[in-house]
PDB file of C-alpha atoms in Angstrom:
ATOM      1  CA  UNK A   1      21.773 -31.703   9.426  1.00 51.00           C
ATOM      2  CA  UNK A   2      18.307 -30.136   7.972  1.00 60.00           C
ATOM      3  CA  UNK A   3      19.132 -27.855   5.104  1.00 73.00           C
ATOM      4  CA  UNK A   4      19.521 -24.163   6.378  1.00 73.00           C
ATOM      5  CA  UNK A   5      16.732 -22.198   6.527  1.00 80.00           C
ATOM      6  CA  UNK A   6      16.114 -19.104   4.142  1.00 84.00           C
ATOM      7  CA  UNK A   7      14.500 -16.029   6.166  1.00 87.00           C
ATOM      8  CA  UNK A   8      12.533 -13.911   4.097  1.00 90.00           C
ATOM      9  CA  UNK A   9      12.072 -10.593   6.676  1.00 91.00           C
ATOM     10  CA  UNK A  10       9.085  -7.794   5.526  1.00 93.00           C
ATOM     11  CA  UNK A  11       7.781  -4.684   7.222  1.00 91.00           C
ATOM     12  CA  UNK A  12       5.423  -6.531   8.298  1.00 90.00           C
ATOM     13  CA  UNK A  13       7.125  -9.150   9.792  1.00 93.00           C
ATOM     14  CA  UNK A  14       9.489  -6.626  11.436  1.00 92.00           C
ATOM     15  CA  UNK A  15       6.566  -4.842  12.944  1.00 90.00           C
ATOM     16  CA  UNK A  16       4.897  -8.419  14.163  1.00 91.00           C
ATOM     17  CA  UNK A  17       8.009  -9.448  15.968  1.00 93.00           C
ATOM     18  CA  UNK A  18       8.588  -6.323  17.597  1.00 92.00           C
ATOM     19  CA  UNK A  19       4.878  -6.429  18.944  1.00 92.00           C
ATOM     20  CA  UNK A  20       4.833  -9.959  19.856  1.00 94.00           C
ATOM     21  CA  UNK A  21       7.499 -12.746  19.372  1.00 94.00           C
ATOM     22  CA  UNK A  22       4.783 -15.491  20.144  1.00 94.00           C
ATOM     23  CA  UNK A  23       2.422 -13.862  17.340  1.00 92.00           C
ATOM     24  CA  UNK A  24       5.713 -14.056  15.143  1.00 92.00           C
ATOM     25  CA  UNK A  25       6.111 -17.553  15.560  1.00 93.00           C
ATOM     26  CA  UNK A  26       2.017 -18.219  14.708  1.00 92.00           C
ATOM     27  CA  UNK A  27       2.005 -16.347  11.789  1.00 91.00           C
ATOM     28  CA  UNK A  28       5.200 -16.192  10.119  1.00 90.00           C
ATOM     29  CA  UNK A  29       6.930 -19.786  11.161  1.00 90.00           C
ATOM     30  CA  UNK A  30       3.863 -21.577  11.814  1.00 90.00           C
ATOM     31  CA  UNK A  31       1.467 -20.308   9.132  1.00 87.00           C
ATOM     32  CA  UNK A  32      -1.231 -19.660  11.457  1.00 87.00           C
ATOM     33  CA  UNK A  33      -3.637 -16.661  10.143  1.00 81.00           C
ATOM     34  CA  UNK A  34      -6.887 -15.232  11.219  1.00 76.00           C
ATOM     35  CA  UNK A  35     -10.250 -16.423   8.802  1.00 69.00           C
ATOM     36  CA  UNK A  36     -11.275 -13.636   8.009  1.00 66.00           C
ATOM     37  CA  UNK A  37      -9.238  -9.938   6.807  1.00 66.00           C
ATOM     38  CA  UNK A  38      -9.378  -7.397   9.820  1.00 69.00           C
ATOM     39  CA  UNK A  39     -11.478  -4.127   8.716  1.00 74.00           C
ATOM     40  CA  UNK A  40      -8.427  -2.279   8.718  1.00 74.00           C
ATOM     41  CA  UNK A  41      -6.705  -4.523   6.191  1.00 80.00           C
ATOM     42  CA  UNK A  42      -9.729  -4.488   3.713  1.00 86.00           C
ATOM     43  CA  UNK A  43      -9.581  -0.789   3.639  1.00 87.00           C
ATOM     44  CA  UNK A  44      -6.383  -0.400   3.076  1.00 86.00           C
ATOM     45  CA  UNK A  45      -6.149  -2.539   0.379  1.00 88.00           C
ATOM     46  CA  UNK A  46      -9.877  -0.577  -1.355  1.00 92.00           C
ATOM     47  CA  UNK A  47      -7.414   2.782  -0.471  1.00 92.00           C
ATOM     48  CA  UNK A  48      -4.683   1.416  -2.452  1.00 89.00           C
ATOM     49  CA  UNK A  49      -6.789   0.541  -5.546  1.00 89.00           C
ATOM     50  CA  UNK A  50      -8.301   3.835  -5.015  1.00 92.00           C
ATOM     51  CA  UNK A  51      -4.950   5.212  -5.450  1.00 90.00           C
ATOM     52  CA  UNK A  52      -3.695   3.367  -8.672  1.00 87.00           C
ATOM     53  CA  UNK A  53      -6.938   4.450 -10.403  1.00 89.00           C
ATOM     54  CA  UNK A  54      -6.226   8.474  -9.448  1.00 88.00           C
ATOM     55  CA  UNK A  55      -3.313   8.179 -10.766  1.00 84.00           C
ATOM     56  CA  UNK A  56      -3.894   7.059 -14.151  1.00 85.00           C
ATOM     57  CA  UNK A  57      -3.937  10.058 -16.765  1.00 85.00           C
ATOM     58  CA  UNK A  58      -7.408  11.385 -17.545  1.00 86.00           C
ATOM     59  CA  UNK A  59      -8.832  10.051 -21.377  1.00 88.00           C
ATOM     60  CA  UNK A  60      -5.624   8.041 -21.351  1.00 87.00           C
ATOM     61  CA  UNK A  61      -5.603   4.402 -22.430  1.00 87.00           C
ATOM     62  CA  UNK A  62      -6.562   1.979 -20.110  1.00 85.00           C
ATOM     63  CA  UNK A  63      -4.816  -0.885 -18.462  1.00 79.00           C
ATOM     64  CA  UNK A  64      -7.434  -3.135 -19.073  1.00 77.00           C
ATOM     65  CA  UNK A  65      -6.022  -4.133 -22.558  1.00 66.00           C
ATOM     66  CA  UNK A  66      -9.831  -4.071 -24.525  1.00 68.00           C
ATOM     67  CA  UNK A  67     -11.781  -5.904 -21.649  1.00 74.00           C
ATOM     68  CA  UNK A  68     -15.107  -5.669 -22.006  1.00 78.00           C
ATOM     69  CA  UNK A  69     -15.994  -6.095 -18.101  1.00 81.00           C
ATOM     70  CA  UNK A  70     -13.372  -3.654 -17.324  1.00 86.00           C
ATOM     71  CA  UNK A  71     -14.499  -1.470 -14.200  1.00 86.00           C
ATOM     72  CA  UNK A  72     -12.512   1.138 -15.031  1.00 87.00           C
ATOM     73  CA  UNK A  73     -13.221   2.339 -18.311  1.00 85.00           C
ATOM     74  CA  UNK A  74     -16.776  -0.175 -18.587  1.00 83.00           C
ATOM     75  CA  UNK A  75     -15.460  -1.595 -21.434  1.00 80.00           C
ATOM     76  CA  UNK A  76     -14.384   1.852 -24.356  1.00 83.00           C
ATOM     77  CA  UNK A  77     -10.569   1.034 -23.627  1.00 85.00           C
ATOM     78  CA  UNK A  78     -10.131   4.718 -21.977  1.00 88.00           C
ATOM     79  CA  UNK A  79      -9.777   5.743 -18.525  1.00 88.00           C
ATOM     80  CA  UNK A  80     -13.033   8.587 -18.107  1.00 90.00           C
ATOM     81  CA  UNK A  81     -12.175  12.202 -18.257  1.00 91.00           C
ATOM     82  CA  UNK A  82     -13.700  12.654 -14.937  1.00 91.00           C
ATOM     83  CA  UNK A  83     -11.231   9.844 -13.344  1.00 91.00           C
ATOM     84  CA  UNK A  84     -13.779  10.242  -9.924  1.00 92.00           C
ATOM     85  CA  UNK A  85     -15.802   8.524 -12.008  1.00 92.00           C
ATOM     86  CA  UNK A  86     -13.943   5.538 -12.641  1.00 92.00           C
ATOM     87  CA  UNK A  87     -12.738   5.796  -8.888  1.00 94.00           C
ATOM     88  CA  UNK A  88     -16.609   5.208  -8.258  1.00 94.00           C
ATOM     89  CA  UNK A  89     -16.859   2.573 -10.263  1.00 92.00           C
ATOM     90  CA  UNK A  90     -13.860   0.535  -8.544  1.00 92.00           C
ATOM     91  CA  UNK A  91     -15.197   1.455  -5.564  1.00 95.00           C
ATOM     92  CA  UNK A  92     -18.296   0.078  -6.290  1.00 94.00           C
ATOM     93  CA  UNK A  93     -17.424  -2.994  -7.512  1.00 93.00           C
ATOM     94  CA  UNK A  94     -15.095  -3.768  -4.100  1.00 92.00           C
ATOM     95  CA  UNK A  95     -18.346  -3.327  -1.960  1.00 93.00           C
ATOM     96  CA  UNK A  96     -20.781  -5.284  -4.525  1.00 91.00           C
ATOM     97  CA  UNK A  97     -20.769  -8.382  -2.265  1.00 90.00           C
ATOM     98  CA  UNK A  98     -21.377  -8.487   1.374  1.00 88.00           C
ATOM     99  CA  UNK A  99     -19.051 -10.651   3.475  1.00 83.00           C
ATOM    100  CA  UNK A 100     -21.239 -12.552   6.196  1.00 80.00           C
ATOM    101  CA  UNK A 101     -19.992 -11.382   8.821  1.00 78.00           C
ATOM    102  CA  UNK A 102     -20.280  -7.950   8.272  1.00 83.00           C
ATOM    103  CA  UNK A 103     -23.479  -5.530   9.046  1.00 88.00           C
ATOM    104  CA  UNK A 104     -25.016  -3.913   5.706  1.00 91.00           C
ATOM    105  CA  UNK A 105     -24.903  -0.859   7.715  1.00 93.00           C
ATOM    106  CA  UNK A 106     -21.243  -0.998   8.765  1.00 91.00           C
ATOM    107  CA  UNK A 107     -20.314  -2.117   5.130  1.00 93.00           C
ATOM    108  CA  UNK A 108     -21.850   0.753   3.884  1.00 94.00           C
ATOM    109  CA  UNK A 109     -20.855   3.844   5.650  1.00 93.00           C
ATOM    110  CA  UNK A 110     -16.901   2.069   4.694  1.00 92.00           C
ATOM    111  CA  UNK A 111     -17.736   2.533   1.417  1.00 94.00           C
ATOM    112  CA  UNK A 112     -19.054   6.108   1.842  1.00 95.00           C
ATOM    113  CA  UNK A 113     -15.688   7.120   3.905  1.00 93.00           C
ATOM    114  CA  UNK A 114     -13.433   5.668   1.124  1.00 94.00           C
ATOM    115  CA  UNK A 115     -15.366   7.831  -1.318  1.00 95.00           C
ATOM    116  CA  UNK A 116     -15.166  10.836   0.654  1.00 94.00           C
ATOM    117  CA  UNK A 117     -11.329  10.221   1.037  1.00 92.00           C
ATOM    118  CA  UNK A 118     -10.845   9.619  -1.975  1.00 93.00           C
ATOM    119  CA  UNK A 119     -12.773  12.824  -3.037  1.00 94.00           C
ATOM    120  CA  UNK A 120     -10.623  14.821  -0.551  1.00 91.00           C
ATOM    121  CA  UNK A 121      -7.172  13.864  -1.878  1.00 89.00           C
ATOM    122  CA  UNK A 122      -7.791  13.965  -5.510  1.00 89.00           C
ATOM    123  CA  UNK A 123      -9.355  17.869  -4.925  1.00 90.00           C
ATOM    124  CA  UNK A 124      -5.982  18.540  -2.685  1.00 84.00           C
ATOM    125  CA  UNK A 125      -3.547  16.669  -4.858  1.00 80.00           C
ATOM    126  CA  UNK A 126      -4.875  17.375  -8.380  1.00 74.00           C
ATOM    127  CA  UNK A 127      -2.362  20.204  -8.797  1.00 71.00           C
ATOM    128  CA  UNK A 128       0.533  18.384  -6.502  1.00 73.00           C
ATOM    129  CA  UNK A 129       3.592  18.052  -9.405  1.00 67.00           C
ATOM    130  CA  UNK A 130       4.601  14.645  -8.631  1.00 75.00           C
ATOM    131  CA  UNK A 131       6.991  12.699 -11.052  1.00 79.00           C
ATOM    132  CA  UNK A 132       6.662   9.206 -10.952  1.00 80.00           C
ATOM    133  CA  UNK A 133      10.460   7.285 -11.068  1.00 85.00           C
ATOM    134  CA  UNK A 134       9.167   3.421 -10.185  1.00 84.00           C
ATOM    135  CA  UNK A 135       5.587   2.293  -9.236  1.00 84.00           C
ATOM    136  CA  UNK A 136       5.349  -0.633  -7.445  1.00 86.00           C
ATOM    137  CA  UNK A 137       9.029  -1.349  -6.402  1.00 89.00           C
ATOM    138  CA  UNK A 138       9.365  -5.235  -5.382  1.00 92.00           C
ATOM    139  CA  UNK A 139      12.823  -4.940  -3.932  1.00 92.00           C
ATOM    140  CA  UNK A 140      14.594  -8.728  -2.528  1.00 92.00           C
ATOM    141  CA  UNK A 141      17.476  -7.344  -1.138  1.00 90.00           C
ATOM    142  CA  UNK A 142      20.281  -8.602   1.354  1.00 89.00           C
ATOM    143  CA  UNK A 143      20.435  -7.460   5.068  1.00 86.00           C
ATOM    144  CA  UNK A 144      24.435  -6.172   5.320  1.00 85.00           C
ATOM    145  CA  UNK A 145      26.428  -6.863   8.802  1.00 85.00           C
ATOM    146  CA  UNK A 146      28.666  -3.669   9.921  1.00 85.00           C
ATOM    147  CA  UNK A 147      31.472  -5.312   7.837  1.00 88.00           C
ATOM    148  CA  UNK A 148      29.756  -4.449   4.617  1.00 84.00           C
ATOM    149  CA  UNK A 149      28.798  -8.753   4.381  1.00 89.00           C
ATOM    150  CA  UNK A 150      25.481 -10.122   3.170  1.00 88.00           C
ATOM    151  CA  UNK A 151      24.220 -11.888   6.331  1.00 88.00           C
ATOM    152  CA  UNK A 152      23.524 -15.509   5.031  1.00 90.00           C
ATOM    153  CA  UNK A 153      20.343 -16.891   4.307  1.00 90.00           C
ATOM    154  CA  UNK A 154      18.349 -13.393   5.037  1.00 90.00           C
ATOM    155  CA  UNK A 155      16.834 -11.219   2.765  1.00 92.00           C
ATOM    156  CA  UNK A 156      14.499  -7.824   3.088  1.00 92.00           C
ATOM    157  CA  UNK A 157      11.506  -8.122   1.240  1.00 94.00           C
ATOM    158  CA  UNK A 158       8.414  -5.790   0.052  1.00 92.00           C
ATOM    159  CA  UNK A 159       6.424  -3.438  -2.146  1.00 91.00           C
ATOM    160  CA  UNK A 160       7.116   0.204  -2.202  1.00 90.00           C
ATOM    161  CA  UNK A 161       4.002   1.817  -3.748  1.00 88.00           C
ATOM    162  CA  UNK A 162       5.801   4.766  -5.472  1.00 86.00           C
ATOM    163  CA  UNK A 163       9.366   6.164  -5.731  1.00 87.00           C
ATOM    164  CA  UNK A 164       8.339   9.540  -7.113  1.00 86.00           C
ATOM    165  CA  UNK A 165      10.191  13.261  -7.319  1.00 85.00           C
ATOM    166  CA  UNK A 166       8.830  15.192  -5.269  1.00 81.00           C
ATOM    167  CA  UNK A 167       9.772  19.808  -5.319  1.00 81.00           C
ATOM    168  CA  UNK A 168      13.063  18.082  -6.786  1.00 81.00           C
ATOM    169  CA  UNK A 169      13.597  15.615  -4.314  1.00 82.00           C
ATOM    170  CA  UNK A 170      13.539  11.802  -4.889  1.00 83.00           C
ATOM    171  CA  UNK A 171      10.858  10.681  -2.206  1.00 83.00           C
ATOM    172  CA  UNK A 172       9.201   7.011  -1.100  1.00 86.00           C
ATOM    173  CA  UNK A 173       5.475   7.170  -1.615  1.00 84.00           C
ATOM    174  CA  UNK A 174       3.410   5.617   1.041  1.00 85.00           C
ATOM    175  CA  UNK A 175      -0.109   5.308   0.375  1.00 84.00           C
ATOM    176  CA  UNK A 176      -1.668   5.369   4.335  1.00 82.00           C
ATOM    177  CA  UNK A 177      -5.068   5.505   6.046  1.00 81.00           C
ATOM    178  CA  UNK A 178      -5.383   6.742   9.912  1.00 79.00           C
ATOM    179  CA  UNK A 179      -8.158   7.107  11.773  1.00 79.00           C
ATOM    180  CA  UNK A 180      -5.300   9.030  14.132  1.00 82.00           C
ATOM    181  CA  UNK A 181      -5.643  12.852  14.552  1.00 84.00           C
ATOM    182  CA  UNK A 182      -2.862  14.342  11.637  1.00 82.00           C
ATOM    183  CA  UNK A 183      -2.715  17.608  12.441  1.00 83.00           C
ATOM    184  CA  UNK A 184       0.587  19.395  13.626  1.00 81.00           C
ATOM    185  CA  UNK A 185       0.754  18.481  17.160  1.00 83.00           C
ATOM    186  CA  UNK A 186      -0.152  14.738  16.820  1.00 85.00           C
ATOM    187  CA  UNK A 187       1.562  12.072  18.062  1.00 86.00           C
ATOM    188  CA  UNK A 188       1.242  10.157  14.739  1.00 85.00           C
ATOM    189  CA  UNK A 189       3.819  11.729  12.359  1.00 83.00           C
ATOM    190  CA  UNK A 190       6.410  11.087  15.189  1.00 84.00           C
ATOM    191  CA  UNK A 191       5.173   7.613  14.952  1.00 82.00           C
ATOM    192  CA  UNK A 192       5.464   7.432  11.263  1.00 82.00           C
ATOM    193  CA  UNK A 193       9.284   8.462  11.615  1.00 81.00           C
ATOM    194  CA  UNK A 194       9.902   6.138  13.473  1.00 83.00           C
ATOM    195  CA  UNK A 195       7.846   3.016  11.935  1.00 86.00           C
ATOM    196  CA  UNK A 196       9.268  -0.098  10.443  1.00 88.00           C
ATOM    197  CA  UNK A 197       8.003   0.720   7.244  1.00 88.00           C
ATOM    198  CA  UNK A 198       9.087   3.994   6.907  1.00 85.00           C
ATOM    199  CA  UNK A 199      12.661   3.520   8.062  1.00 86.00           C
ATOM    200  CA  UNK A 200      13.067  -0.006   6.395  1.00 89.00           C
ATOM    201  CA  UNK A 201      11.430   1.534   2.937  1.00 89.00           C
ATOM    202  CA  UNK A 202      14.092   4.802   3.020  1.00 85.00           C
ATOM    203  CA  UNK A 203      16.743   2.139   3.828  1.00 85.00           C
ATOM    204  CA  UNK A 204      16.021   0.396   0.532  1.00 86.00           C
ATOM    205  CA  UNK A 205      15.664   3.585  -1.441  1.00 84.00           C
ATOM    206  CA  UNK A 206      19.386   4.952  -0.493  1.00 82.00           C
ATOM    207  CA  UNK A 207      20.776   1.837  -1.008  1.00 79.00           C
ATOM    208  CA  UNK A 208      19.598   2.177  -4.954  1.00 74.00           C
ATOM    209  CA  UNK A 209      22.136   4.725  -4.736  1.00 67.00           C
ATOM    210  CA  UNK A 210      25.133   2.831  -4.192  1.00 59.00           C
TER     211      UNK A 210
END
């Protein structure tokens, strides 16, 4: 007998499955992935960058450690006072280059919306007390039967961008783009309570707890 295999099950993943089996078994068992990043994933991952730059502190040290090609702080070693204006400069340097199979025009009104969005939420947010407990949580952690038992050769996997308190309450901070209607009456916020993410991400969170 083969040696057993070790099942390594994301949000992701999860999600995938649930979808599709077949499209499951191309990407995740077979290895099978698309040549180029869908729109949607490229943005997401700009809007997460986006994110880490707002919320650095204002004239604080920067991460760069004294590199001279930083594009955050252009090289002085301090994020700007004005952080949009190191947001502008990340966000200029993800859209710098082209990809081929992209239209100039297309490419460019993404960059414009990220801006925008980015404008928005650091003008609604700016004043938003929000205490920062773990930043980029990478949790590895067993799946449990009903018996309280570590199912064998499984384990949850993932990134939680923030663990924060939030009006005294510790929260999971989800950094998430929708080009859904959000207002009171949309269907999306029902779907976010019920997502993989959201439910496998709290699920990790209370189990910090114990």
């Amino acid at each position: 007998m083969g040696r057993p295999r070790h099942w390594q099950l994301s949000a992701s993943s999860i999600a995938c499955f649930k979808t599709c089996p077949f499209q499951y078994f191309l990407h995740y068992i077979k290895g099978i992935r698309k040549a180029e990043e869908p729109d949607h994933f490229r943005y997401g991952t700009n809007w997460h960058k986006v994110m880490e730059i707002i919320s650095l502190p204002p004239g604080g040290k920067c991460v760069c450690v004294d590199n001279n090609e930083c594009v955050i702080c252009s090289g002085y070693g301090f994020v700007p006072d004005d952080i949009m204006t190191a947001v502008i400069h990340v966000i200029d340097d993800a859209y710098s280059k082209i990809p081929g199979s992209m239209d100039e025009e297309k490419w460019a009104v993404e960059r414009v919306k990220l801006l925008y969005a980015a404008s928005a939420y650091n003008w609604y947010y700016a004043d938003k007390l929000l205490v920062p407990i773990m930043t980029e949580y990478k949790f590895d952690s067993p799946i449990y039967n009903k018996n309280g038992r570590a199912v064998p050769n499984v384990k949850i996997v993932g990134v939680i961008d923030k663990i924060a308190m939030v009006d005294g309450c510790r929260s999971v901070v989800e950094y998430k783009t929708t080009s859904s209607p959000i207002d009171s009456g949309s269907r999306y916020w029902n779907h976010l309570n019920l997502d993989t993410q959201t439910t496998l991400y709290l699920y990790i969170v209370r189990s910090l707890r114990n």
